[in-house]
Amino acid sequence: MFNFNPNFYSDVRIVDSFSTKIIFKKGVMENYNVQKELRAFIRVFDGKLWYYTSTSDVKNIDKELQNLYKQGTPNPDIANDPIVKRFETHICNKMIFDKNSVRNISKEQKIEILKKNAEIYKNDLISYLEYYYLDKSDNYHFYSSKGADIQHDYQHCGIGYNYFITSGKDHFKGRFQVGKNYFDEIVYFENEQKDELEKGIDYALHAEPCDKGYFPVVLSPVVAGVFAHESFGHKSESDFMIGDETMRKEWALGKKVGSDILSIYDYGANSGTGYCLFDDEGTMTQKTYLIRNGVLTGRLHMGTTAADLDEDLTGNARAMNCKFEPVVRMTSTVIDGGDKTFEELIADIKDGYYIHNYAHGSGMTQFTIAPEMAFKIKDGKIGKPVKISVITGNVFETLGLIDGLSKDAKVCNSITGGCGKMEQFPLHVSFGGPYVRISKMNIQ
Amino acid sequence: MQKEYLTSTVVKYTINVVKNKPESLRKTIEKTNTVRVYDNGFIGVAGSIGESNFDELEKQAVENLGLKLPYPCKLPENVVKKMDTTKKVIDTDNYMLSVGKMMDKISAAAPNFIFGNKVTYVEVEAKYRNTKGCDLEYKGNTFSLGLSIKSYGSANLFDLFYAFNEVSIDEKEMVNDVKLITEHYGDVVDIEPGKYPVLMDTSDMFGKSLYDLMIDQYASNASIFKGKLGQKMFSDKFSIYFDRRPEMAHATPFFDDEGEIAPDYERFIIKNGEFVALIGNKRQQEVYNLPIAQNSGAPYDGLPSASFAGLMVKTENKTLAEITKEKTIFVIMASGGDTTTDGDFATPVQFAYLIQDGKVLGKLPDIQIYGNIFEFFGKDYVTTVSKALTQVGESYFTLTKLNVQK
């Protein structure tokens, strides 16, 4: 235990990190990197200001703490500070990955699974193939001056294949990625890979320019997840409301913000790359409904925002790694499923688009998604592949234009991207939903 | 066996601003060490954090040659150079106090807005030496401000952004900048759809097309620029290059992570409209036998790869008034754009002003802009300037013609 000064709130987050990166280009291993790091992030709060440091010298954390105390102003009443009062004080060990850690998987096993799944890409139309194995294992130990003592962990691993298909004048950049929590879950994905590759080849050979304008659109689960994350999730991160009374009234819980069938939640206990049982202030995750049946029902918090808005913690104080302080971030953000099948969703669309996957997305009041692959919907059926630069819409209008959801929501993982917020990118998150139909979106 | 030894020390003071005031101070010191060894066409790398024993690292790097990772041994030879560009910027002992006073002045200039995000001061020290007689050292520093600006009551996470990277602080000019970008926020003007002069951040226009300049993609015929290497592609006035000139690239060593120094510290990818080199590393250059604009980056314990650090567009020294004689759309924020394989670019514009003669006429409603990359960097390209809006530091904006849709 550390020599915490009672006139300050302090916490110490120690992370033992392990990661592997293996990259093959054109069949040759071009990179093999195993990174191990032990690092601590220390926070001290005097009731007015926070003081942070990050150090790899974990034997001298007490010394760093004393240095931070010198910068602040002692506050004998710190325990009654509204931020400090909210912090939870769990004492527990919730290590769930240690018995099946990627740290114990050999280099040969990792390379074998990678190479085995690469066989499918032996195709004359593929002019370039790059594939990679990535894993990450973080063992956390969190201590606070309030008495929290939490051991928990996170792990993901996965494989990915990036390829270029070239045909005549045109080309297509395709990708396939699988991200899981356990190595045993990365097996052989022949059918999924074949299906995606066939779609990619069809896209490269036959994709046509799209008609620009406003059309009904159906989003796949992964694209729906990006939409939920970018369009509404970021607006639910309550740090953007600090100091703005008008916004608090505008975003009052209970306000209607979407169609009746729309519900979106964030939950760090979902398996996948959004798994985050405890946040970086020692708060346990909870299932937070941001929208339920179209009504604003919650938002995401860390200590400072919860105190400022006089609401409860939600377990969303997250740092990208041990070099940064936590800020309000999402974990696993998902649109709940509805009552239709995919076929029913597209059945009455005469002229529209199906967005199969995405290259990137971003969210302000106007949000955008750049599709990687998209298809025409003509007379209730999926038609030809089309080239679309971006689909865009106003967030609030679009949330109200959702008029159909398929039954099952799928949570999608990413082992390469993740979420970016100002200086902290990428943070591992997941997102998902069912197939989502939107009656009108701007296609460009 | 040839060897390279690198150390890097980065000291960073970061203040988080919340509701116009400093909320926290983070001080980090990151020292990293790297040894790379080359033997028989392969590379071995070992790295560490903090104080380190280089003999031990070298031993590990030699062991890692066993991974058989191919990489050519083309080390720079016989260059000894030391450079210290450090300038007195801010008193780090009173950093919180100084930034607090600065924020008071900035926020007073725009009372209808809330300022947030980061104010950072960085000191960098980098050393590179190898067994072929190279010994390089660099020291530099920079002050960077990146403030999100949100109008009270706005549903956006932020509405405007004010950022620069400099080795001096002029609070008076900062206040002028902030006034310029905020005082016409409430004045609404409109335009008809059509083709207009558009001034916007160059990186937002090039965006994802940068990847089409990368060697793997180009050599695999999967670039929108395929077959155009060595050819005139854009306007004579348009050049893209890596800039490590000490007076321009603050806290950036004059050498890259493989100890390479560019002639005049500049390496061109597109020079006066001609596509002259690709983005890639020495290994890719060897595989494809194509020219690269050498600009390497490397993690402390990993292999060198192509870096985008210092990527710039050549600018002209013109003022905002000089380049906006006619009504011009000044894009302040546009995110989420992309380009198809035909070079068709489109993006929503989250925030834009209409300006003329350097004066803001008012804020435009939500618009979409689109055009083809070969046209807007070709026949429609006008210029790129480095001080379009912010008077304090560098901020690159390109003027060209694009289609506007509402």
mmCIF file with all atom_site columns, N, CA and C in Angstrom, chain B residues 90-135:
data_model
loop_
_atom_site.group_PDB
_atom_site.id
_atom_site.type_symbol
_atom_site.label_atom_id
_atom_site.label_alt_id
_atom_site.label_comp_id
_atom_site.label_asym_id
_atom_site.label_entity_id
_atom_site.label_seq_id
_atom_site.pdbx_PDB_ins_code
_atom_site.Cartn_x
_atom_site.Cartn_y
_atom_site.Cartn_z
_atom_site.occupancy
_atom_site.B_iso_or_equiv
_atom_site.pdbx_formal_charge
_atom_site.auth_seq_id
_atom_site.auth_comp_id
_atom_site.auth_asym_id
_atom_site.auth_atom_id
_atom_site.pdbx_PDB_model_num
ATOM 1   N N  . ILE B 1 90  ? 8.173   29.390 -22.126 1.00 0.00 ? 90  ILE B N  1
ATOM 2   C CA . ILE B 1 90  ? 7.302   29.588 -20.964 1.00 0.00 ? 90  ILE B CA 1
ATOM 3   C C  . ILE B 1 90  ? 8.012   29.054 -19.722 1.00 0.00 ? 90  ILE B C  1
ATOM 4   N N  . ASP B 1 91  ? 7.693   29.641 -18.578 1.00 0.00 ? 91  ASP B N  1
ATOM 5   C CA . ASP B 1 91  ? 8.300   29.219 -17.323 1.00 0.00 ? 91  ASP B CA 1
ATOM 6   C C  . ASP B 1 91  ? 7.572   27.961 -16.818 1.00 0.00 ? 91  ASP B C  1
ATOM 7   N N  . THR B 1 92  ? 8.237   26.826 -16.919 1.00 0.00 ? 92  THR B N  1
ATOM 8   C CA . THR B 1 92  ? 7.554   25.582 -16.548 1.00 0.00 ? 92  THR B CA 1
ATOM 9   C C  . THR B 1 92  ? 7.293   25.470 -15.047 1.00 0.00 ? 92  THR B C  1
ATOM 10  N N  . ASP B 1 93  ? 8.059   26.195 -14.235 1.00 0.00 ? 93  ASP B N  1
ATOM 11  C CA . ASP B 1 93  ? 7.804   26.157 -12.791 1.00 0.00 ? 93  ASP B CA 1
ATOM 12  C C  . ASP B 1 93  ? 6.462   26.792 -12.442 1.00 0.00 ? 93  ASP B C  1
ATOM 13  N N  . ASN B 1 94  ? 6.043   27.754 -13.275 1.00 0.00 ? 94  ASN B N  1
ATOM 14  C CA . ASN B 1 94  ? 4.755   28.430 -13.030 1.00 0.00 ? 94  ASN B CA 1
ATOM 15  C C  . ASN B 1 94  ? 3.796   28.208 -14.205 1.00 0.00 ? 94  ASN B C  1
ATOM 16  N N  . TYR B 1 95  ? 3.861   27.014 -14.756 1.00 0.00 ? 95  TYR B N  1
ATOM 17  C CA . TYR B 1 95  ? 3.118   26.719 -15.989 1.00 0.00 ? 95  TYR B CA 1
ATOM 18  C C  . TYR B 1 95  ? 1.605   26.873 -15.784 1.00 0.00 ? 95  TYR B C  1
ATOM 19  N N  . MET B 1 96  ? 1.109   26.298 -14.701 1.00 0.00 ? 96  MET B N  1
ATOM 20  C CA . MET B 1 96  ? -0.331  26.346 -14.416 1.00 0.00 ? 96  MET B CA 1
ATOM 21  C C  . MET B 1 96  ? -0.805  27.800 -14.299 1.00 0.00 ? 96  MET B C  1
ATOM 22  N N  . LEU B 1 97  ? -0.028  28.609 -13.601 1.00 0.00 ? 97  LEU B N  1
ATOM 23  C CA . LEU B 1 97  ? -0.378  30.020 -13.379 1.00 0.00 ? 97  LEU B CA 1
ATOM 24  C C  . LEU B 1 97  ? -0.374  30.783 -14.714 1.00 0.00 ? 97  LEU B C  1
ATOM 25  N N  . SER B 1 98  ? 0.664   30.571 -15.502 1.00 0.00 ? 98  SER B N  1
ATOM 26  C CA . SER B 1 98  ? 0.795   31.273 -16.784 1.00 0.00 ? 98  SER B CA 1
ATOM 27  C C  . SER B 1 98  ? -0.349  30.921 -17.733 1.00 0.00 ? 98  SER B C  1
ATOM 28  N N  . VAL B 1 99  ? -0.663  29.631 -17.806 1.00 0.00 ? 99  VAL B N  1
ATOM 29  C CA . VAL B 1 99  ? -1.742  29.204 -18.706 1.00 0.00 ? 99  VAL B CA 1
ATOM 30  C C  . VAL B 1 99  ? -3.092  29.717 -18.187 1.00 0.00 ? 99  VAL B C  1
ATOM 31  N N  . GLY B 1 100 ? -3.245  29.757 -16.873 1.00 0.00 ? 100 GLY B N  1
ATOM 32  C CA . GLY B 1 100 ? -4.479  30.286 -16.282 1.00 0.00 ? 100 GLY B CA 1
ATOM 33  C C  . GLY B 1 100 ? -4.703  31.732 -16.704 1.00 0.00 ? 100 GLY B C  1
ATOM 34  N N  . LYS B 1 101 ? -3.649  32.552 -16.648 1.00 0.00 ? 101 LYS B N  1
ATOM 35  C CA . LYS B 1 101 ? -3.765  33.969 -17.049 1.00 0.00 ? 101 LYS B CA 1
ATOM 36  C C  . LYS B 1 101 ? -4.053  34.088 -18.551 1.00 0.00 ? 101 LYS B C  1
ATOM 37  N N  . MET B 1 102 ? -3.388  33.227 -19.322 1.00 0.00 ? 102 MET B N  1
ATOM 38  C CA . MET B 1 102 ? -3.602  33.221 -20.770 1.00 0.00 ? 102 MET B CA 1
ATOM 39  C C  . MET B 1 102 ? -5.068  32.899 -21.087 1.00 0.00 ? 102 MET B C  1
ATOM 40  N N  . MET B 1 103 ? -5.597  31.891 -20.411 1.00 0.00 ? 103 MET B N  1
ATOM 41  C CA . MET B 1 103 ? -6.987  31.488 -20.659 1.00 0.00 ? 103 MET B CA 1
ATOM 42  C C  . MET B 1 103 ? -7.966  32.574 -20.223 1.00 0.00 ? 103 MET B C  1
ATOM 43  N N  . ASP B 1 104 ? -7.632  33.312 -19.170 1.00 0.00 ? 104 ASP B N  1
ATOM 44  C CA . ASP B 1 104 ? -8.509  34.428 -18.751 1.00 0.00 ? 104 ASP B CA 1
ATOM 45  C C  . ASP B 1 104 ? -8.645  35.440 -19.882 1.00 0.00 ? 104 ASP B C  1
ATOM 46  N N  . LYS B 1 105 ? -7.513  35.761 -20.525 1.00 0.00 ? 105 LYS B N  1
ATOM 47  C CA . LYS B 1 105 ? -7.539  36.761 -21.610 1.00 0.00 ? 105 LYS B CA 1
ATOM 48  C C  . LYS B 1 105 ? -8.295  36.223 -22.832 1.00 0.00 ? 105 LYS B C  1
ATOM 49  N N  . ILE B 1 106 ? -8.024  34.959 -23.177 1.00 0.00 ? 106 ILE B N  1
ATOM 50  C CA . ILE B 1 106 ? -8.662  34.367 -24.356 1.00 0.00 ? 106 ILE B CA 1
ATOM 51  C C  . ILE B 1 106 ? -10.177 34.264 -24.151 1.00 0.00 ? 106 ILE B C  1
ATOM 52  N N  . SER B 1 107 ? -10.581 33.778 -22.987 1.00 0.00 ? 107 SER B N  1
ATOM 53  C CA . SER B 1 107 ? -12.021 33.581 -22.769 1.00 0.00 ? 107 SER B CA 1
ATOM 54  C C  . SER B 1 107 ? -12.748 34.915 -22.642 1.00 0.00 ? 107 SER B C  1
ATOM 55  N N  . ALA B 1 108 ? -12.064 35.955 -22.144 1.00 0.00 ? 108 ALA B N  1
ATOM 56  C CA . ALA B 1 108 ? -12.699 37.276 -22.058 1.00 0.00 ? 108 ALA B CA 1
ATOM 57  C C  . ALA B 1 108 ? -12.964 37.848 -23.455 1.00 0.00 ? 108 ALA B C  1
ATOM 58  N N  . ALA B 1 109 ? -12.161 37.424 -24.430 1.00 0.00 ? 109 ALA B N  1
ATOM 59  C CA . ALA B 1 109 ? -12.335 37.919 -25.802 1.00 0.00 ? 109 ALA B CA 1
ATOM 60  C C  . ALA B 1 109 ? -13.555 37.301 -26.480 1.00 0.00 ? 109 ALA B C  1
ATOM 61  N N  . ALA B 1 110 ? -14.054 36.197 -25.932 1.00 0.00 ? 110 ALA B N  1
ATOM 62  C CA . ALA B 1 110 ? -15.206 35.512 -26.537 1.00 0.00 ? 110 ALA B CA 1
ATOM 63  C C  . ALA B 1 110 ? -16.119 35.010 -25.417 1.00 0.00 ? 110 ALA B C  1
ATOM 64  N N  . PRO B 1 111 ? -16.845 35.948 -24.780 1.00 0.00 ? 111 PRO B N  1
ATOM 65  C CA . PRO B 1 111 ? -17.604 35.579 -23.585 1.00 0.00 ? 111 PRO B CA 1
ATOM 66  C C  . PRO B 1 111 ? -18.790 34.650 -23.835 1.00 0.00 ? 111 PRO B C  1
ATOM 67  N N  . ASN B 1 112 ? -19.196 34.491 -25.098 1.00 0.00 ? 112 ASN B N  1
ATOM 68  C CA . ASN B 1 112 ? -20.333 33.603 -25.379 1.00 0.00 ? 112 ASN B CA 1
ATOM 69  C C  . ASN B 1 112 ? -19.903 32.175 -25.681 1.00 0.00 ? 112 ASN B C  1
ATOM 70  N N  . PHE B 1 113 ? -18.658 31.876 -25.397 1.00 0.00 ? 113 PHE B N  1
ATOM 71  C CA . PHE B 1 113 ? -18.127 30.551 -25.740 1.00 0.00 ? 113 PHE B CA 1
ATOM 72  C C  . PHE B 1 113 ? -17.440 29.916 -24.533 1.00 0.00 ? 113 PHE B C  1
ATOM 73  N N  . ILE B 1 114 ? -17.415 28.579 -24.556 1.00 0.00 ? 114 ILE B N  1
ATOM 74  C CA . ILE B 1 114 ? -16.709 27.819 -23.519 1.00 0.00 ? 114 ILE B CA 1
ATOM 75  C C  . ILE B 1 114 ? -15.473 27.191 -24.170 1.00 0.00 ? 114 ILE B C  1
ATOM 76  N N  . PHE B 1 115 ? -14.329 27.384 -23.529 1.00 0.00 ? 115 PHE B N  1
ATOM 77  C CA . PHE B 1 115 ? -13.074 26.845 -24.057 1.00 0.00 ? 115 PHE B CA 1
ATOM 78  C C  . PHE B 1 115 ? -12.671 25.595 -23.274 1.00 0.00 ? 115 PHE B C  1
ATOM 79  N N  . GLY B 1 116 ? -12.125 24.621 -24.000 1.00 0.00 ? 116 GLY B N  1
ATOM 80  C CA . GLY B 1 116 ? -11.675 23.400 -23.342 1.00 0.00 ? 116 GLY B CA 1
ATOM 81  C C  . GLY B 1 116 ? -10.515 22.773 -24.094 1.00 0.00 ? 116 GLY B C  1
ATOM 82  N N  . ASN B 1 117 ? -10.067 21.622 -23.600 1.00 0.00 ? 117 ASN B N  1
ATOM 83  C CA . ASN B 1 117 ? -9.007  20.799 -24.182 1.00 0.00 ? 117 ASN B CA 1
ATOM 84  C C  . ASN B 1 117 ? -7.610  21.176 -23.685 1.00 0.00 ? 117 ASN B C  1
ATOM 85  N N  . LYS B 1 118 ? -6.593  21.006 -24.507 1.00 0.00 ? 118 LYS B N  1
ATOM 86  C CA . LYS B 1 118 ? -5.230  20.912 -23.982 1.00 0.00 ? 118 LYS B CA 1
ATOM 87  C C  . LYS B 1 118 ? -4.307  22.075 -24.376 1.00 0.00 ? 118 LYS B C  1
ATOM 88  N N  . VAL B 1 119 ? -3.424  22.412 -23.437 1.00 0.00 ? 119 VAL B N  1
ATOM 89  C CA . VAL B 1 119 ? -2.331  23.359 -23.690 1.00 0.00 ? 119 VAL B CA 1
ATOM 90  C C  . VAL B 1 119 ? -1.050  22.624 -23.285 1.00 0.00 ? 119 VAL B C  1
ATOM 91  N N  . THR B 1 120 ? -0.135  22.475 -24.214 1.00 0.00 ? 120 THR B N  1
ATOM 92  C CA . THR B 1 120 ? 1.003   21.576 -23.985 1.00 0.00 ? 120 THR B CA 1
ATOM 93  C C  . THR B 1 120 ? 2.339   22.243 -24.302 1.00 0.00 ? 120 THR B C  1
ATOM 94  N N  . TYR B 1 121 ? 3.298   22.004 -23.448 1.00 0.00 ? 121 TYR B N  1
ATOM 95  C CA . TYR B 1 121 ? 4.673   22.430 -23.717 1.00 0.00 ? 121 TYR B CA 1
ATOM 96  C C  . TYR B 1 121 ? 5.539   21.171 -23.753 1.00 0.00 ? 121 TYR B C  1
ATOM 97  N N  . VAL B 1 122 ? 6.357   21.056 -24.793 1.00 0.00 ? 122 VAL B N  1
ATOM 98  C CA . VAL B 1 122 ? 7.138   19.825 -24.984 1.00 0.00 ? 122 VAL B CA 1
ATOM 99  C C  . VAL B 1 122 ? 8.616   20.148 -25.214 1.00 0.00 ? 122 VAL B C  1
ATOM 100 N N  . GLU B 1 123 ? 9.486   19.384 -24.563 1.00 0.00 ? 123 GLU B N  1
ATOM 101 C CA . GLU B 1 123 ? 10.932  19.444 -24.837 1.00 0.00 ? 123 GLU B CA 1
ATOM 102 C C  . GLU B 1 123 ? 11.364  18.087 -25.370 1.00 0.00 ? 123 GLU B C  1
ATOM 103 N N  . VAL B 1 124 ? 12.112  18.115 -26.468 1.00 0.00 ? 124 VAL B N  1
ATOM 104 C CA . VAL B 1 124 ? 12.516  16.863 -27.121 1.00 0.00 ? 124 VAL B CA 1
ATOM 105 C C  . VAL B 1 124 ? 14.037  16.813 -27.246 1.00 0.00 ? 124 VAL B C  1
ATOM 106 N N  . GLU B 1 125 ? 14.599  15.659 -26.946 1.00 0.00 ? 125 GLU B N  1
ATOM 107 C CA . GLU B 1 125 ? 16.024  15.440 -27.185 1.00 0.00 ? 125 GLU B CA 1
ATOM 108 C C  . GLU B 1 125 ? 16.168  14.091 -27.877 1.00 0.00 ? 125 GLU B C  1
ATOM 109 N N  . ALA B 1 126 ? 16.827  14.082 -29.042 1.00 0.00 ? 126 ALA B N  1
ATOM 110 C CA . ALA B 1 126 ? 16.974  12.825 -29.796 1.00 0.00 ? 126 ALA B CA 1
ATOM 111 C C  . ALA B 1 126 ? 18.438  12.631 -30.198 1.00 0.00 ? 126 ALA B C  1
ATOM 112 N N  . LYS B 1 127 ? 18.898  11.400 -30.076 1.00 0.00 ? 127 LYS B N  1
ATOM 113 C CA . LYS B 1 127 ? 20.277  11.079 -30.469 1.00 0.00 ? 127 LYS B CA 1
ATOM 114 C C  . LYS B 1 127 ? 20.279  9.848  -31.367 1.00 0.00 ? 127 LYS B C  1
ATOM 115 N N  . TYR B 1 128 ? 21.140  9.900  -32.381 1.00 0.00 ? 128 TYR B N  1
ATOM 116 C CA . TYR B 1 128 ? 21.291  8.761  -33.285 1.00 0.00 ? 128 TYR B CA 1
ATOM 117 C C  . TYR B 1 128 ? 22.777  8.582  -33.571 1.00 0.00 ? 128 TYR B C  1
ATOM 118 N N  . ARG B 1 129 ? 23.278  7.371  -33.462 1.00 0.00 ? 129 ARG B N  1
ATOM 119 C CA . ARG B 1 129 ? 24.637  7.100  -33.924 1.00 0.00 ? 129 ARG B CA 1
ATOM 120 C C  . ARG B 1 129 ? 24.686  5.691  -34.510 1.00 0.00 ? 129 ARG B C  1
ATOM 121 N N  . ASN B 1 130 ? 25.643  5.475  -35.398 1.00 0.00 ? 130 ASN B N  1
ATOM 122 C CA . ASN B 1 130 ? 25.766  4.132  -35.981 1.00 0.00 ? 130 ASN B CA 1
ATOM 123 C C  . ASN B 1 130 ? 27.235  3.760  -36.165 1.00 0.00 ? 130 ASN B C  1
ATOM 124 N N  . THR B 1 131 ? 27.468  2.548  -36.604 1.00 0.00 ? 131 THR B N  1
ATOM 125 C CA . THR B 1 131 ? 28.835  2.055  -36.748 1.00 0.00 ? 131 THR B CA 1
ATOM 126 C C  . THR B 1 131 ? 29.446  2.463  -38.086 1.00 0.00 ? 131 THR B C  1
ATOM 127 N N  . LYS B 1 132 ? 28.750  3.350  -38.812 1.00 0.00 ? 132 LYS B N  1
ATOM 128 C CA . LYS B 1 132 ? 29.310  3.864  -40.065 1.00 0.00 ? 132 LYS B CA 1
ATOM 129 C C  . LYS B 1 132 ? 29.673  5.336  -39.931 1.00 0.00 ? 132 LYS B C  1
ATOM 130 N N  . GLY B 1 133 ? 29.904  5.773  -38.707 1.00 0.00 ? 133 GLY B N  1
ATOM 131 C CA . GLY B 1 133 ? 30.433  7.124  -38.505 1.00 0.00 ? 133 GLY B CA 1
ATOM 132 C C  . GLY B 1 133 ? 29.391  8.214  -38.393 1.00 0.00 ? 133 GLY B C  1
ATOM 133 N N  . CYS B 1 134 ? 28.158  7.859  -38.148 1.00 0.00 ? 134 CYS B N  1
ATOM 134 C CA . CYS B 1 134 ? 27.113  8.874  -37.979 1.00 0.00 ? 134 CYS B CA 1
ATOM 135 C C  . CYS B 1 134 ? 26.908  9.175  -36.504 1.00 0.00 ? 134 CYS B C  1
ATOM 136 N N  . ASP B 1 135 ? 26.804  10.438 -36.166 1.00 0.00 ? 135 ASP B N  1
ATOM 137 C CA . ASP B 1 135 ? 26.562  10.818 -34.779 1.00 0.00 ? 135 ASP B CA 1
ATOM 138 C C  . ASP B 1 135 ? 25.741  12.111 -34.808 1.00 0.00 ? 135 ASP B C  1
#
